[in-house]
mmCIF file of C-alpha atoms in Angstrom:
data_model
loop_
_atom_site.group_PDB
_atom_site.id
_atom_site.type_symbol
_atom_site.label_atom_id
_atom_site.label_comp_id
_atom_site.label_asym_id
_atom_site.label_seq_id
_atom_site.Cartn_x
_atom_site.Cartn_y
_atom_site.Cartn_z
ATOM 1 C CA UNK A 1 -49.284 24.925 0.748
ATOM 2 C CA UNK A 2 -47.025 23.091 3.148
ATOM 3 C CA UNK A 3 -43.455 24.308 3.563
ATOM 4 C CA UNK A 4 -40.775 21.746 2.856
ATOM 5 C CA UNK A 5 -37.019 22.120 3.305
ATOM 6 C CA UNK A 6 -36.521 21.252 -0.355
ATOM 7 C CA UNK A 7 -38.298 24.526 -1.230
ATOM 8 C CA UNK A 8 -35.620 26.496 0.616
ATOM 9 C CA UNK A 9 -32.801 24.539 -1.046
ATOM 10 C CA UNK A 10 -34.368 25.145 -4.445
ATOM 11 C CA UNK A 11 -34.652 28.885 -3.739
ATOM 12 C CA UNK A 12 -31.044 29.048 -2.526
ATOM 13 C CA UNK A 13 -29.871 27.210 -5.652
ATOM 14 C CA UNK A 14 -31.771 29.660 -7.875
ATOM 15 C CA UNK A 15 -30.259 32.640 -6.018
ATOM 16 C CA UNK A 16 -26.745 31.214 -6.297
ATOM 17 C CA UNK A 17 -27.220 30.614 -10.022
ATOM 18 C CA UNK A 18 -28.533 34.163 -10.496
ATOM 19 C CA UNK A 19 -25.618 35.709 -8.559
ATOM 20 C CA UNK A 20 -23.062 33.531 -10.371
ATOM 21 C CA UNK A 21 -24.343 34.895 -13.671
ATOM 22 C CA UNK A 22 -24.203 38.450 -12.320
ATOM 23 C CA UNK A 23 -20.602 38.017 -11.178
ATOM 24 C CA UNK A 24 -19.518 36.516 -14.516
ATOM 25 C CA UNK A 25 -21.320 39.295 -16.379
ATOM 26 C CA UNK A 26 -19.629 41.951 -14.233
ATOM 27 C CA UNK A 27 -16.211 40.412 -14.941
ATOM 28 C CA UNK A 28 -16.875 40.170 -18.686
ATOM 29 C CA UNK A 29 -18.247 43.725 -18.890
ATOM 30 C CA UNK A 30 -15.551 45.426 -16.796
ATOM 31 C CA UNK A 31 -17.841 46.187 -13.870
ATOM 32 C CA UNK A 32 -15.506 45.196 -11.045
ATOM 33 C CA UNK A 33 -13.948 48.356 -9.612
ATOM 34 C CA UNK A 34 -11.710 49.339 -6.739
ATOM 35 C CA UNK A 35 -12.876 52.203 -4.560
ATOM 36 C CA UNK A 36 -10.280 53.849 -2.355
ATOM 37 C CA UNK A 37 -10.951 54.596 1.278
ATOM 38 C CA UNK A 38 -8.568 57.121 2.828
ATOM 39 C CA UNK A 39 -6.854 56.039 6.036
ATOM 40 C CA UNK A 40 -6.399 59.130 8.193
ATOM 41 C CA UNK A 41 -3.906 59.717 11.004
ATOM 42 C CA UNK A 42 -6.107 60.834 13.897
ATOM 43 C CA UNK A 43 -3.365 63.007 15.362
ATOM 44 C CA UNK A 44 -2.577 64.977 12.216
ATOM 45 C CA UNK A 45 -5.886 64.530 10.340
ATOM 46 C CA UNK A 46 -3.808 63.768 7.236
ATOM 47 C CA UNK A 47 -4.356 60.899 4.858
ATOM 48 C CA UNK A 48 -1.522 58.406 5.366
ATOM 49 C CA UNK A 49 -2.617 55.833 2.794
ATOM 50 C CA UNK A 50 -5.583 54.454 0.933
ATOM 51 C CA UNK A 51 -7.234 51.067 1.114
ATOM 52 C CA UNK A 52 -8.530 49.458 -2.077
ATOM 53 C CA UNK A 53 -12.068 48.143 -1.660
ATOM 54 C CA UNK A 54 -13.657 45.809 -4.206
ATOM 55 C CA UNK A 55 -17.051 46.730 -5.607
ATOM 56 C CA UNK A 56 -19.206 45.206 -8.298
ATOM 57 C CA UNK A 57 -21.325 47.552 -10.374
ATOM 58 C CA UNK A 58 -24.696 46.044 -11.192
ATOM 59 C CA UNK A 59 -26.729 46.425 -14.362
ATOM 60 C CA UNK A 60 -28.287 49.633 -13.018
ATOM 61 C CA UNK A 61 -24.939 51.247 -12.205
ATOM 62 C CA UNK A 62 -25.261 50.672 -8.454
ATOM 63 C CA UNK A 63 -22.159 49.743 -6.444
ATOM 64 C CA UNK A 64 -22.493 46.433 -4.603
ATOM 65 C CA UNK A 65 -20.450 45.531 -1.547
ATOM 66 C CA UNK A 66 -18.573 42.218 -1.685
ATOM 67 C CA UNK A 67 -20.766 40.935 1.135
ATOM 68 C CA UNK A 68 -23.307 40.188 -1.615
ATOM 69 C CA UNK A 69 -21.053 38.194 -3.926
ATOM 70 C CA UNK A 70 -17.628 37.320 -2.509
ATOM 71 C CA UNK A 71 -18.411 34.000 -0.815
ATOM 72 C CA UNK A 72 -20.201 32.722 -3.900
ATOM 73 C CA UNK A 73 -17.306 33.905 -6.083
ATOM 74 C CA UNK A 74 -14.972 31.835 -3.901
ATOM 75 C CA UNK A 75 -17.178 28.747 -4.247
ATOM 76 C CA UNK A 76 -17.378 29.195 -8.020
ATOM 77 C CA UNK A 77 -13.621 29.767 -8.366
ATOM 78 C CA UNK A 78 -14.141 33.307 -9.699
ATOM 79 C CA UNK A 79 -12.460 34.932 -6.722
ATOM 80 C CA UNK A 80 -8.898 34.924 -8.161
ATOM 81 C CA UNK A 81 -10.203 36.746 -11.255
ATOM 82 C CA UNK A 82 -11.801 39.394 -9.056
ATOM 83 C CA UNK A 83 -8.597 39.806 -7.045
ATOM 84 C CA UNK A 84 -6.480 40.137 -10.199
ATOM 85 C CA UNK A 85 -8.836 42.801 -11.559
ATOM 86 C CA UNK A 86 -8.544 44.832 -8.345
ATOM 87 C CA UNK A 87 -4.745 44.497 -8.343
ATOM 88 C CA UNK A 88 -4.393 45.544 -11.987
ATOM 89 C CA UNK A 89 -6.787 48.484 -11.701
ATOM 90 C CA UNK A 90 -5.169 49.678 -8.469
ATOM 91 C CA UNK A 91 -1.734 49.672 -10.081
ATOM 92 C CA UNK A 92 -3.092 51.548 -13.094
ATOM 93 C CA UNK A 93 -4.792 54.203 -10.950
ATOM 94 C CA UNK A 94 -1.853 54.700 -8.547
ATOM 95 C CA UNK A 95 0.975 54.642 -11.099
ATOM 96 C CA UNK A 96 1.149 58.463 -11.111
ATOM 97 C CA UNK A 97 -0.023 59.093 -7.568
ATOM 98 C CA UNK A 98 2.517 59.569 -4.803
ATOM 99 C CA UNK A 99 0.517 57.830 -2.121
ATOM 100 C CA UNK A 100 0.597 54.480 -0.408
ATOM 101 C CA UNK A 101 -2.224 52.062 -1.159
ATOM 102 C CA UNK A 102 -3.187 48.885 0.667
ATOM 103 C CA UNK A 103 -4.689 45.876 -1.039
ATOM 104 C CA UNK A 104 -6.029 43.353 1.443
ATOM 105 C CA UNK A 105 -5.045 39.858 0.428
ATOM 106 C CA UNK A 106 -5.694 36.508 2.005
ATOM 107 C CA UNK A 107 -3.146 33.732 2.284
ATOM 108 C CA UNK A 108 -5.055 31.979 -0.518
ATOM 109 C CA UNK A 109 -4.543 35.056 -2.716
ATOM 110 C CA UNK A 110 -0.788 35.047 -2.214
ATOM 111 C CA UNK A 111 -0.553 31.289 -2.708
ATOM 112 C CA UNK A 112 -2.592 31.458 -5.915
ATOM 113 C CA UNK A 113 -0.050 31.419 -8.736
ATOM 114 C CA UNK A 114 -2.106 33.694 -11.033
ATOM 115 C CA UNK A 115 -2.645 36.295 -8.326
ATOM 116 C CA UNK A 116 0.972 36.106 -7.179
ATOM 117 C CA UNK A 117 2.307 36.524 -10.718
ATOM 118 C CA UNK A 118 -0.085 39.450 -11.294
ATOM 119 C CA UNK A 119 1.366 41.235 -8.268
ATOM 120 C CA UNK A 120 4.969 40.555 -9.320
ATOM 121 C CA UNK A 121 4.346 41.530 -12.969
ATOM 122 C CA UNK A 122 2.731 44.807 -11.935
ATOM 123 C CA UNK A 123 5.461 45.624 -9.424
ATOM 124 C CA UNK A 124 8.080 45.143 -12.132
ATOM 125 C CA UNK A 125 6.307 47.261 -14.746
ATOM 126 C CA UNK A 126 4.476 49.831 -12.609
ATOM 127 C CA UNK A 127 6.165 50.482 -9.275
ATOM 128 C CA UNK A 128 3.791 51.986 -6.739
ATOM 129 C CA UNK A 129 3.794 52.394 -2.967
ATOM 130 C CA UNK A 130 1.985 49.159 -2.217
ATOM 131 C CA UNK A 131 1.112 47.914 1.263
ATOM 132 C CA UNK A 132 -0.011 44.301 1.511
ATOM 133 C CA UNK A 133 -1.568 43.517 4.895
ATOM 134 C CA UNK A 134 -1.611 39.738 5.133
ATOM 135 C CA UNK A 135 -3.238 38.293 8.233
ATOM 136 C CA UNK A 136 -0.825 39.140 11.057
ATOM 137 C CA UNK A 137 2.110 39.590 8.706
ATOM 138 C CA UNK A 138 2.530 42.931 7.014
ATOM 139 C CA UNK A 139 4.964 43.504 4.221
ATOM 140 C CA UNK A 140 5.612 46.743 2.479
ATOM 141 C CA UNK A 141 6.906 47.173 -1.030
ATOM 142 C CA UNK A 142 7.970 50.703 -1.871
ATOM 143 C CA UNK A 143 9.061 52.374 -5.081
#
């Protein structure tokens, strides 16, 4: 068998199709979850806030890092759905927790009308201590 570049393109296409289906299935079956990493003050060793991290749970119950699916989700226009899920679940989890939580957003996230309205709607109905690091600009919205 002689290797041809078209073989690699075909394999990449198949992988992208497979991962696209996995992402859509995870969205439809509520398998996109935020995990919360504590941010610790090194001087006091106390947790000062948490950072929401997106994870997809696969069919076997394993947590998958976004490195496996995020770029493809952006190409397939599924990324705003993933972001909205993380925002909504973070608000739900932190509504009764007196702690600051950071959700990392890109400029595209903030400019996306659906994502933007999801943030505003949740802030109005469920005030939490939310920290939104955005590139070099940081804005803080407190209860």
